[in-house]
PDB file of C-alpha atoms in Angstrom:
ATOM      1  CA  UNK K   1      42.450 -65.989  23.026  1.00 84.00           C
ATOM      2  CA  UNK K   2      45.926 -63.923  22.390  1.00 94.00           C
ATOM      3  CA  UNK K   3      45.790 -62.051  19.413  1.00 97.00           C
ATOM      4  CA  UNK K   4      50.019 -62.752  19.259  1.00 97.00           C
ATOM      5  CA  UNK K   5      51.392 -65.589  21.234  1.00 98.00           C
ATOM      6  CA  UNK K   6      55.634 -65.376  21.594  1.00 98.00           C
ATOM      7  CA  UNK K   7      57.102 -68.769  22.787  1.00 97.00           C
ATOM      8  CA  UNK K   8      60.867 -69.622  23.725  1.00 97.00           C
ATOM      9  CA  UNK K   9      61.732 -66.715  20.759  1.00 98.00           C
ATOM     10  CA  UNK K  10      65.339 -66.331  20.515  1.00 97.00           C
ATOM     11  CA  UNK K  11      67.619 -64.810  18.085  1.00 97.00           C
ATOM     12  CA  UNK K  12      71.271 -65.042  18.217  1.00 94.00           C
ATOM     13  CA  UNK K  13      73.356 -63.235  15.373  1.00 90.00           C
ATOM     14  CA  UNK K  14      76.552 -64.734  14.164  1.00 83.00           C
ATOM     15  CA  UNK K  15      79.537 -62.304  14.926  1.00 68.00           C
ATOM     16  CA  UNK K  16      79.729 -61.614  11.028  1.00 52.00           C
ATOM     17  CA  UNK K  17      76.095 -60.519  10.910  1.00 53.00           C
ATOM     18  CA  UNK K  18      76.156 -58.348  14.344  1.00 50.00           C
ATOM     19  CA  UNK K  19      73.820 -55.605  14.029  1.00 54.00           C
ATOM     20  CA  UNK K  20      76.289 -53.815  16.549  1.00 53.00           C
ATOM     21  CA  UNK K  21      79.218 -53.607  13.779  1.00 57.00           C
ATOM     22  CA  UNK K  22      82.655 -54.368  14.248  1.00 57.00           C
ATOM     23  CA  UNK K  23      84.267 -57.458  14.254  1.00 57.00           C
ATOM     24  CA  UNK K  24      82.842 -59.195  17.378  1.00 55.00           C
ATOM     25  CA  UNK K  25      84.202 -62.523  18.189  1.00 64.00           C
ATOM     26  CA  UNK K  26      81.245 -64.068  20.172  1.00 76.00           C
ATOM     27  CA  UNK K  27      77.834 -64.851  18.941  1.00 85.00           C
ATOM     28  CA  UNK K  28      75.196 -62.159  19.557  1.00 88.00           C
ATOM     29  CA  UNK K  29      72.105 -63.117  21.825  1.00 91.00           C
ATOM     30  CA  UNK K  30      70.047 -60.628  20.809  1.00 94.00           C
ATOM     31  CA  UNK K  31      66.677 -62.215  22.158  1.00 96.00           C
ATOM     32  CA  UNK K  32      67.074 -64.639  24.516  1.00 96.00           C
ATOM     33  CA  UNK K  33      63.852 -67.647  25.095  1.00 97.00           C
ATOM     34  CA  UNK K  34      61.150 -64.728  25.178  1.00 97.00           C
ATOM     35  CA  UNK K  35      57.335 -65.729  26.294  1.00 97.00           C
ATOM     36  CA  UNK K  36      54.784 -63.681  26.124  1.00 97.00           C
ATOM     37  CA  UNK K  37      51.060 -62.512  25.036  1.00 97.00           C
ATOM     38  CA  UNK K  38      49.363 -59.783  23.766  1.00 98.00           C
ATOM     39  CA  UNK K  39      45.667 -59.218  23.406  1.00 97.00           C
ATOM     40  CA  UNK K  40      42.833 -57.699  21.743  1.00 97.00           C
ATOM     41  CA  UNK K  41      43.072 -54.412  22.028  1.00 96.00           C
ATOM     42  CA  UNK K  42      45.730 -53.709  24.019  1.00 97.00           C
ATOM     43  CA  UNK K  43      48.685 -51.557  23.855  1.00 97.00           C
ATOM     44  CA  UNK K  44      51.245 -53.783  25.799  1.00 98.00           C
ATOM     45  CA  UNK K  45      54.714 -51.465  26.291  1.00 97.00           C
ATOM     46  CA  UNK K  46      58.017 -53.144  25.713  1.00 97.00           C
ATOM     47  CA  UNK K  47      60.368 -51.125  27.598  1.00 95.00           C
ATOM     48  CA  UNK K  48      64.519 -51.467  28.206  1.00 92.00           C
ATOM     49  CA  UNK K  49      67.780 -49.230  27.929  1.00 90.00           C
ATOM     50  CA  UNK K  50      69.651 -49.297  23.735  1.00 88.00           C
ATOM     51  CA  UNK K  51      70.336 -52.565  23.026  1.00 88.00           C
ATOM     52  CA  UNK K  52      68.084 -54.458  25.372  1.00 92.00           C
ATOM     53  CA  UNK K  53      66.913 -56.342  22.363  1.00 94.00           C
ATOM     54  CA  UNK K  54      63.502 -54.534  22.039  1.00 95.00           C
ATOM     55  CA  UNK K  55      63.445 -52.978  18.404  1.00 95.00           C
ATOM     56  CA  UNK K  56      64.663 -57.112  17.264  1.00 96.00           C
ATOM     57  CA  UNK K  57      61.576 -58.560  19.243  1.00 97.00           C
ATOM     58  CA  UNK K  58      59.191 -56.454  17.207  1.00 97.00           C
ATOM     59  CA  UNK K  59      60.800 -57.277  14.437  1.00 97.00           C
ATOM     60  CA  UNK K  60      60.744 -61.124  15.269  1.00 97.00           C
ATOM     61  CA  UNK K  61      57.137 -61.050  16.197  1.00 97.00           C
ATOM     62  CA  UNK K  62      56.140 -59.394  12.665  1.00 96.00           C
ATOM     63  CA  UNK K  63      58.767 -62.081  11.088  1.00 96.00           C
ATOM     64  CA  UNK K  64      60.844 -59.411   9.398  1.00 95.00           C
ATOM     65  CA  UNK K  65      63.425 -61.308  10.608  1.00 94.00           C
ATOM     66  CA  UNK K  66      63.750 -65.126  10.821  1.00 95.00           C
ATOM     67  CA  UNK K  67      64.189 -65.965  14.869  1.00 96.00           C
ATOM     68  CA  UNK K  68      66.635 -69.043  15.957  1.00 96.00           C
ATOM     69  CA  UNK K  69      64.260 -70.701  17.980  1.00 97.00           C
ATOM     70  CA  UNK K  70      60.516 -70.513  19.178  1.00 97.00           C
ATOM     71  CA  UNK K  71      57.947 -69.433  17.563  1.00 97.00           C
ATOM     72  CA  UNK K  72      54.876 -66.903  17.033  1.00 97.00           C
ATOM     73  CA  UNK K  73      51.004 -67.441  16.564  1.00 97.00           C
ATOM     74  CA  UNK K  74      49.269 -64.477  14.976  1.00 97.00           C
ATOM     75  CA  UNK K  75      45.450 -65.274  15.579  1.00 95.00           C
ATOM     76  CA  UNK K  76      46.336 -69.532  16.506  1.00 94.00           C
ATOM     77  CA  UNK K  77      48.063 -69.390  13.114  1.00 95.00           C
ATOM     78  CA  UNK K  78      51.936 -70.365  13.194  1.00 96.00           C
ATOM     79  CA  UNK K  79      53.869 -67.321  11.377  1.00 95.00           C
ATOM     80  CA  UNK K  80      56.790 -69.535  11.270  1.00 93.00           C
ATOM     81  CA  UNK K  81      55.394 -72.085   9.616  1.00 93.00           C
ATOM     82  CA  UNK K  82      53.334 -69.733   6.895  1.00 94.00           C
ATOM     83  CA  UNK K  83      54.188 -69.958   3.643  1.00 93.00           C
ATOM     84  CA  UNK K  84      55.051 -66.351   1.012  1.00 90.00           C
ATOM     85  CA  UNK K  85      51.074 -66.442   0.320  1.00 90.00           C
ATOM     86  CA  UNK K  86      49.971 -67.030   3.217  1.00 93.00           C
ATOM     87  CA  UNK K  87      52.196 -64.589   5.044  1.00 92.00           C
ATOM     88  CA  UNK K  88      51.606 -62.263   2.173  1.00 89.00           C
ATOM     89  CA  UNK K  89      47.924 -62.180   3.420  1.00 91.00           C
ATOM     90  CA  UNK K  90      48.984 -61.931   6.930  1.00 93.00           C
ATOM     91  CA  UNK K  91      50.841 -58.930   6.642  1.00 91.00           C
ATOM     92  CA  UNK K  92      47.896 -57.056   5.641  1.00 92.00           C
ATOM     93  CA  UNK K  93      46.813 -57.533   9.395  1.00 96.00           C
ATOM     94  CA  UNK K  94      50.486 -56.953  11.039  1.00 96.00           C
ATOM     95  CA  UNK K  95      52.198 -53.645  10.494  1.00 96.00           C
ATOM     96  CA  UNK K  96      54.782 -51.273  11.979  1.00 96.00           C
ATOM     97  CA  UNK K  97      55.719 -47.570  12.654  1.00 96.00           C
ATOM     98  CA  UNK K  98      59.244 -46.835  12.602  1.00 93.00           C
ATOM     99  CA  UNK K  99      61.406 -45.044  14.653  1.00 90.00           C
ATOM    100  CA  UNK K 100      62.447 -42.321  12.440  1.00 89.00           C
ATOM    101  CA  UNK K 101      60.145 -40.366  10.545  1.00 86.00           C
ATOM    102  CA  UNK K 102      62.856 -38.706   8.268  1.00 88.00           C
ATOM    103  CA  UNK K 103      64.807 -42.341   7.465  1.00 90.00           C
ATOM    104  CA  UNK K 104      61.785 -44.124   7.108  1.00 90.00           C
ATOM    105  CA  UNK K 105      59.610 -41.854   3.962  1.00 93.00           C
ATOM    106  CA  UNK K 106      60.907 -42.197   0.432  1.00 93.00           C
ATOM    107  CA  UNK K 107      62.442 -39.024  -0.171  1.00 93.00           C
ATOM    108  CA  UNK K 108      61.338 -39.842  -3.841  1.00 94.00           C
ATOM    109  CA  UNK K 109      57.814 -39.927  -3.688  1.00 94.00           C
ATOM    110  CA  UNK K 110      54.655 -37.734  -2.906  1.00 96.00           C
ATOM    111  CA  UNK K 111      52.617 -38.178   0.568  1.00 96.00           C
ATOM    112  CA  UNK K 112      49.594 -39.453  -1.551  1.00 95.00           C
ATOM    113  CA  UNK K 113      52.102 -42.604  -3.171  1.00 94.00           C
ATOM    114  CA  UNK K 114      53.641 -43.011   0.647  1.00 95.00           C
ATOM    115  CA  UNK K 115      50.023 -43.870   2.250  1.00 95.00           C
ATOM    116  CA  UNK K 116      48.994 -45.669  -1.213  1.00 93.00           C
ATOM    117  CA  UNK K 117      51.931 -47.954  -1.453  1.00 91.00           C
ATOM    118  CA  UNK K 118      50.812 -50.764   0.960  1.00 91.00           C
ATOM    119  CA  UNK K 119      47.434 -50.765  -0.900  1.00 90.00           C
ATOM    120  CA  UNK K 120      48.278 -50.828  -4.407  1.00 87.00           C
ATOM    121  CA  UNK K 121      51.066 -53.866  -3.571  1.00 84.00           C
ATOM    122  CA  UNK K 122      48.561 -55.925  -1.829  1.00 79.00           C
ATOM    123  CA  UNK K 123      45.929 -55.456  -4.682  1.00 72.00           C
ATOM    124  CA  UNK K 124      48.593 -56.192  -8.027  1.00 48.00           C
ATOM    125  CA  UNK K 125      51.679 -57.541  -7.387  1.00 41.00           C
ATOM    126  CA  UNK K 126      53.082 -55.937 -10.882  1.00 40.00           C
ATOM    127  CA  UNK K 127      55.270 -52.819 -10.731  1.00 42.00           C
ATOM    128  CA  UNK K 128      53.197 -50.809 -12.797  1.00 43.00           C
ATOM    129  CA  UNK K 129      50.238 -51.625 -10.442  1.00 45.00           C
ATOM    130  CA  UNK K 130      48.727 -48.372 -10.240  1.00 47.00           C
ATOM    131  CA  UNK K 131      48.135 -47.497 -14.306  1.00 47.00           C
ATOM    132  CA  UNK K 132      46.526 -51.120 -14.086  1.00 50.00           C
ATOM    133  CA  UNK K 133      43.890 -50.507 -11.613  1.00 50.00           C
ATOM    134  CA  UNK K 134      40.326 -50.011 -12.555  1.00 52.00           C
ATOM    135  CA  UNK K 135      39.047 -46.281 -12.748  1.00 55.00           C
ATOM    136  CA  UNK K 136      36.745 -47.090  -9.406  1.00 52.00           C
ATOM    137  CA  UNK K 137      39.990 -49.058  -7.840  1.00 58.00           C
ATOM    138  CA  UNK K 138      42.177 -45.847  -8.220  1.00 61.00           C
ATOM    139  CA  UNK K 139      39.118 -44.017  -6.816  1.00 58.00           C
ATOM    140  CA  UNK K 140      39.105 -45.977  -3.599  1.00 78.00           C
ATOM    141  CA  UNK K 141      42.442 -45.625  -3.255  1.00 85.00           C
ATOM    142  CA  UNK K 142      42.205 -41.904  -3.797  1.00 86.00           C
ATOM    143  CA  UNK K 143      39.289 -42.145  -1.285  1.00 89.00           C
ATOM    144  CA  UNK K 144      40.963 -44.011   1.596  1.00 91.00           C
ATOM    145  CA  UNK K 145      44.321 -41.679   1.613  1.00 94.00           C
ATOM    146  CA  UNK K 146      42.271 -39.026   2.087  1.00 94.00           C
ATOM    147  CA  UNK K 147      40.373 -40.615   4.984  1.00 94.00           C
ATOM    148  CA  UNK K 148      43.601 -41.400   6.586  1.00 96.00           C
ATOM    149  CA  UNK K 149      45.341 -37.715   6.068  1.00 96.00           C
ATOM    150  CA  UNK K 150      41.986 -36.541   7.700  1.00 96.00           C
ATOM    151  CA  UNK K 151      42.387 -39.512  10.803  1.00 96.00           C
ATOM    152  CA  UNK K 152      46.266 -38.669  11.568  1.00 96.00           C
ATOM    153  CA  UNK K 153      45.997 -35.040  11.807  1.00 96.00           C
ATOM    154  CA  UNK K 154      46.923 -33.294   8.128  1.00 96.00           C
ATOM    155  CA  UNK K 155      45.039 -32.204   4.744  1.00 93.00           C
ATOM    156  CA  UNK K 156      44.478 -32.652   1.692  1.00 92.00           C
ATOM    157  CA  UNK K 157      47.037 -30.445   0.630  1.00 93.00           C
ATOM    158  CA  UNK K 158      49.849 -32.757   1.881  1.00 95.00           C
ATOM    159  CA  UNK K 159      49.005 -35.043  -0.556  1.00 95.00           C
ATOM    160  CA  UNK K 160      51.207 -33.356  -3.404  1.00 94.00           C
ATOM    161  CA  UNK K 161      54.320 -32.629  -1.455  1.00 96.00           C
ATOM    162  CA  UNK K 162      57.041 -34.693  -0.680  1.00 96.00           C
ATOM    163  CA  UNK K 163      58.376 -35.910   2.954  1.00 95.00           C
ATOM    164  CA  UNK K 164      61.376 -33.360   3.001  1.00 95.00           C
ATOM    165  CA  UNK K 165      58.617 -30.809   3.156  1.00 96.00           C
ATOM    166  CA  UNK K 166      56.845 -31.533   6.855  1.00 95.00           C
ATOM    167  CA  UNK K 167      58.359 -31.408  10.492  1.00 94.00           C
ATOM    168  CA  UNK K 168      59.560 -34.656  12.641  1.00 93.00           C
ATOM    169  CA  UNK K 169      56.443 -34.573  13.820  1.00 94.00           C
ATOM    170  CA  UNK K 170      54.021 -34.385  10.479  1.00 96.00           C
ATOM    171  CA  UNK K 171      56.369 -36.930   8.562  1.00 95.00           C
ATOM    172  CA  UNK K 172      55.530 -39.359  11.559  1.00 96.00           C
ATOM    173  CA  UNK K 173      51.962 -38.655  11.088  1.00 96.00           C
ATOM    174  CA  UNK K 174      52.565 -39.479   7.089  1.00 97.00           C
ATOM    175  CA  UNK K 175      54.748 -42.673   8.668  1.00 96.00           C
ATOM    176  CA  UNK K 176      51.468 -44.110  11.112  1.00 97.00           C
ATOM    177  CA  UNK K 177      49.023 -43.115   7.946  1.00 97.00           C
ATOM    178  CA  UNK K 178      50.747 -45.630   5.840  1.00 96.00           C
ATOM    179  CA  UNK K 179      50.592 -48.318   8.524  1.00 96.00           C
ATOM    180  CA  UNK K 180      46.999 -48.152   9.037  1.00 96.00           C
ATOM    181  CA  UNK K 181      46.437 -47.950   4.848  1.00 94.00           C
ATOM    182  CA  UNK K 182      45.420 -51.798   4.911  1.00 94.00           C
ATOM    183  CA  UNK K 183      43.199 -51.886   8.316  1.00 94.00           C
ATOM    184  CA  UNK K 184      45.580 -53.607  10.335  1.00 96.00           C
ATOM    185  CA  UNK K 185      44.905 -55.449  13.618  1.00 97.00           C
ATOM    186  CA  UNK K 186      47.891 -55.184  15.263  1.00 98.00           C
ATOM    187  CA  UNK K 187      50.452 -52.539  14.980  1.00 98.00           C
ATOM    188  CA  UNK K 188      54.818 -52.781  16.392  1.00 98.00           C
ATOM    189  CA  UNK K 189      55.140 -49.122  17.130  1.00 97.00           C
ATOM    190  CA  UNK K 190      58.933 -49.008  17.470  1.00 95.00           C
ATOM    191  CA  UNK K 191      59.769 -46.405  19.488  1.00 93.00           C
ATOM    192  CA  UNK K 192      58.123 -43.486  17.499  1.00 93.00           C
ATOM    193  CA  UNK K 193      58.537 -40.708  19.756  1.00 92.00           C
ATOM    194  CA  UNK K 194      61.905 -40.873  20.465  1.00 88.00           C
ATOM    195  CA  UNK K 195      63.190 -39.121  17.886  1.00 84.00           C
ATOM    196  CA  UNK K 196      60.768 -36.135  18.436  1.00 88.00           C
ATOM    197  CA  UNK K 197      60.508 -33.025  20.864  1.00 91.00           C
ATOM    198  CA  UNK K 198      59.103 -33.491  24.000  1.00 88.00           C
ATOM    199  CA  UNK K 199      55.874 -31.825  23.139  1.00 91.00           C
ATOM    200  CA  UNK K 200      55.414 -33.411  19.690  1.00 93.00           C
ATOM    201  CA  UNK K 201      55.851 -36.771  20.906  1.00 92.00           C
ATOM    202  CA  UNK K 202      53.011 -35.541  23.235  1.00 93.00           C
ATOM    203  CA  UNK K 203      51.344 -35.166  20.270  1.00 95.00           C
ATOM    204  CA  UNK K 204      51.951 -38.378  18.988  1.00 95.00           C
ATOM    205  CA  UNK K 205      51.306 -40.369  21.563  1.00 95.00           C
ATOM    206  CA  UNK K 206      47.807 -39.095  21.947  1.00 96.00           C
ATOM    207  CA  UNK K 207      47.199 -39.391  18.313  1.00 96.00           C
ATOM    208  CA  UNK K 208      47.983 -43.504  18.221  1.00 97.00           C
ATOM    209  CA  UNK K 209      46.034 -43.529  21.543  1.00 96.00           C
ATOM    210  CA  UNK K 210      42.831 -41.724  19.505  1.00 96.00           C
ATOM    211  CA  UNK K 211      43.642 -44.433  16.442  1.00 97.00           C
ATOM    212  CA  UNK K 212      43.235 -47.308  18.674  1.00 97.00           C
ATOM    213  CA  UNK K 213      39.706 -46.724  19.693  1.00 95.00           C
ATOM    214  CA  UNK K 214      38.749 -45.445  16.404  1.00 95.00           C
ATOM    215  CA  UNK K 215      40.241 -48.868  14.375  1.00 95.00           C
ATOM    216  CA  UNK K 216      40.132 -50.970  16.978  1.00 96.00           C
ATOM    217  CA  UNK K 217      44.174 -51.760  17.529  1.00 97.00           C
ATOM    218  CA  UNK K 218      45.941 -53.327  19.553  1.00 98.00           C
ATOM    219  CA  UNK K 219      49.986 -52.290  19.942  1.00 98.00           C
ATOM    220  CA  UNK K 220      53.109 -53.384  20.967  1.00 98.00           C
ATOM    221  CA  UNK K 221      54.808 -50.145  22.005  1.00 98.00           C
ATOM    222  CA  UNK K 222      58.103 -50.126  22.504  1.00 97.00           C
ATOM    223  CA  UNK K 223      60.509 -47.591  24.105  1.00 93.00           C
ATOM    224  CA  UNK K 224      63.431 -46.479  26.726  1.00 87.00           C
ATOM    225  CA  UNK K 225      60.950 -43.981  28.132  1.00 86.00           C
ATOM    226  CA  UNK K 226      59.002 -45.225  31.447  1.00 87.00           C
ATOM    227  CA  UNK K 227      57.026 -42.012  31.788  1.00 88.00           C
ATOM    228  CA  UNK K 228      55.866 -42.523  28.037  1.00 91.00           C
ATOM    229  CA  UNK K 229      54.708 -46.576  28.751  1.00 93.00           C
ATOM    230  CA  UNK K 230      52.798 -45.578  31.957  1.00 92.00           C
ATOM    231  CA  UNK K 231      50.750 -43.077  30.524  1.00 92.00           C
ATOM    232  CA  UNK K 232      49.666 -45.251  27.077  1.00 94.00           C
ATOM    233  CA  UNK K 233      49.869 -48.969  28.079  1.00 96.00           C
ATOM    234  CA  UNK K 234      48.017 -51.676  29.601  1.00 94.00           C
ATOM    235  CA  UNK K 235      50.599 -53.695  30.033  1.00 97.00           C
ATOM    236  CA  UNK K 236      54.411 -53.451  30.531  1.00 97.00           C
ATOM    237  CA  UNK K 237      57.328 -55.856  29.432  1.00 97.00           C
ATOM    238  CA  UNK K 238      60.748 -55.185  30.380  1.00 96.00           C
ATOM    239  CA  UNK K 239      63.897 -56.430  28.905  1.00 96.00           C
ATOM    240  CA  UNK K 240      67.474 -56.481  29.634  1.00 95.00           C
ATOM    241  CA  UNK K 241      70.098 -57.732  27.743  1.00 93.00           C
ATOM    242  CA  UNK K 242      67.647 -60.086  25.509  1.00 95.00           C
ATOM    243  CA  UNK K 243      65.341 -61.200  28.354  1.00 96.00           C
ATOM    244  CA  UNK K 244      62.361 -60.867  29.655  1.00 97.00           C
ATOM    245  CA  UNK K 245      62.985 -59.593  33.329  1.00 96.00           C
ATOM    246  CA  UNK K 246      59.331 -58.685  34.003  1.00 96.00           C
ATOM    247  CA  UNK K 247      56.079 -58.136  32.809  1.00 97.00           C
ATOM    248  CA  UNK K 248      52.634 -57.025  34.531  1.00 96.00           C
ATOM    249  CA  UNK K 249      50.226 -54.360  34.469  1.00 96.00           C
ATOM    250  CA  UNK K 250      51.150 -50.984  34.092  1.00 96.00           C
ATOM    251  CA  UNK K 251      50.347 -50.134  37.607  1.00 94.00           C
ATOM    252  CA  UNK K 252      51.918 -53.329  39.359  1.00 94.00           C
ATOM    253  CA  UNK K 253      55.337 -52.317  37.098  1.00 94.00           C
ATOM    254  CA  UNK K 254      55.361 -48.861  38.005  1.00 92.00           C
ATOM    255  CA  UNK K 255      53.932 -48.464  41.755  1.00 92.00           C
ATOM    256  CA  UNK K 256      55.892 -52.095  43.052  1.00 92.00           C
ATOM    257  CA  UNK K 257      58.591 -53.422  40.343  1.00 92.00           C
ATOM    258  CA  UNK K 258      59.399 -56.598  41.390  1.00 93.00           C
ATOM    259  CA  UNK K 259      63.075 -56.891  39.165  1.00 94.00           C
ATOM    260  CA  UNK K 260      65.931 -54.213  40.397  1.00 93.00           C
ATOM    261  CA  UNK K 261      66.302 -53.378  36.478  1.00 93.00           C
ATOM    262  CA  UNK K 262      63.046 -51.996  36.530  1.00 93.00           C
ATOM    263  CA  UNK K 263      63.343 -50.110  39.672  1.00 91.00           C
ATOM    264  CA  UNK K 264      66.849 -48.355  38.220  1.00 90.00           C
ATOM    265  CA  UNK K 265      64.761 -47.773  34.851  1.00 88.00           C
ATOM    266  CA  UNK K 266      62.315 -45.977  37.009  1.00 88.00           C
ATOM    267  CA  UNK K 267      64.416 -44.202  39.356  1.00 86.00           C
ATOM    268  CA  UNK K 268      66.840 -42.779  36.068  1.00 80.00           C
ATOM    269  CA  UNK K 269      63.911 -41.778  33.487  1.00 69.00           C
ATOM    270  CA  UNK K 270      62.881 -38.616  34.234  1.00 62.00           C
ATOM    271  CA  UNK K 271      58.579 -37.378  33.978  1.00 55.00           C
ATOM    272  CA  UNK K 272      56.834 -36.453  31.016  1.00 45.00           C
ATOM    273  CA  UNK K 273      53.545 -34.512  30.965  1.00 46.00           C
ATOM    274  CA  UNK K 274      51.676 -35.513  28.289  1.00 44.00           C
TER     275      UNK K 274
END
């Protein structure tokens, strides 16, 4: 069975909530009757040029935003139909790296509250959560950040300092620690190397590849990058202008593209060692 089934999924913004700003005077079809699967363990790659519609379909799929149509299964369980508790527990499985590493960190706190947040939310609810956990629940916590500094690369003497401190690259690495904080089964990694060097995205992308055989993931990477998708996904899907033009295996898409989008996506990226 599909860990995440999409049907029909479409999102249209109204021109007064275009994500594009400005005053458009047409209706935005941002994701346009989108079908697809993704399975156990995985990394399917969601590839397409700026404004394609990519970054919203994540978004869609984890229901951080309320779709116009269709709907999404997480496990045979309806996400549209979940109610706050029950999607409350469901996010614990569902989670997402963001794009950029220096917009997405709270500037405000340490590295150790960063990773920490997810878990002390989803164990009290309360704002002063962490002076009302137990001395051997604030131990855990203590316990697991750790293990996670250790899993994405950094020590324990990033656990004091605060995200202004670290490189594109180690903030990133602070960014895909918090997402696994809660075990999660299924991770939206939206475009995560992009805003990195060549080399450090290198970096990056062999670090979530490491991740997913050590936690057992399964991704939905997305990306303008070609060279990047061939070298980390199973799968590809390609969309243009809110559809789904194509999707196969990552050999099929690359070697014999069947859609002339993804043959000029091909042709115009240029190779990445990694």
């Amino acid at each position: 069975m599909a860990l995440i089934e999409v049907r029909n999924l479409t999102k249209i913004f109204a021109h007064a909530e275009s994500p594009f700003g400005g005053k458009s005077r047409a209706d935005v079809r941002a994701v346009d009757d989108v079908s697809l699967d993704i399975h156990p363990g995985e990394t399917l790659g969601l590839v397409g040029e700026s404004g394609s519609g990519k970054s919203t379909l994540g978004r869609l799929i984890l229901r951080l935003i309320e779709p116009t149509s269709g709907s999404v299964s997480f496990e045979g369980r309806d996400l549209l139909a979940a109610g706050r508790a029950e999607m409350r527990r469901l996010r614990r499985d569902m989670q997402i790296i963001f794009q950029d590493p220096f917009a997405s960190l709270d500037p405000r706190y340490r590295v150790e509250d960063i990773i920490a947040e997810p878990m002390l939310i989803h164990k009290d609810s309360s704002r002063d959560s962490r002076h009302r956990l137990s001395g051997r629940a604030k131990l855990d916590v203590a316990g697991r950040v750790s293990e996670l500094l250790r899993a994405v690369g950094l020590d324990e003497s990033a656990r004091s300092r605060y995200p202004h401190e670290f490189s594109g690259g180690q903030r990133q690495r602070i960014g895909i620690a918090r997402a696994l904080a809660l075990r999660p089964k299924f991770i939206v990694c939206d475009e995560p190397v992009s805003a990195l060097d060549v080399s450090v995205g290198a970096q990056i992308v062999n670090l979530l590849q490491q991740l997913q055989r050590d936690f057992g993931l399964t991704y939905l990477f997305i990306s303008h990058s070609m060279p990047v998708v061939r070298y980390l996904c199973t799968r590809i899907a390609v969309m243009s202008r809110g559809k789904l033009v194509e999707i196969g295996d990552t050999e099929q898409i690359t070697s014999s593209p069947a859609h002339p989008y993804t043959r000029t996506l091909l042709a115009a990226t240029p190779e990445l060692v990694v």
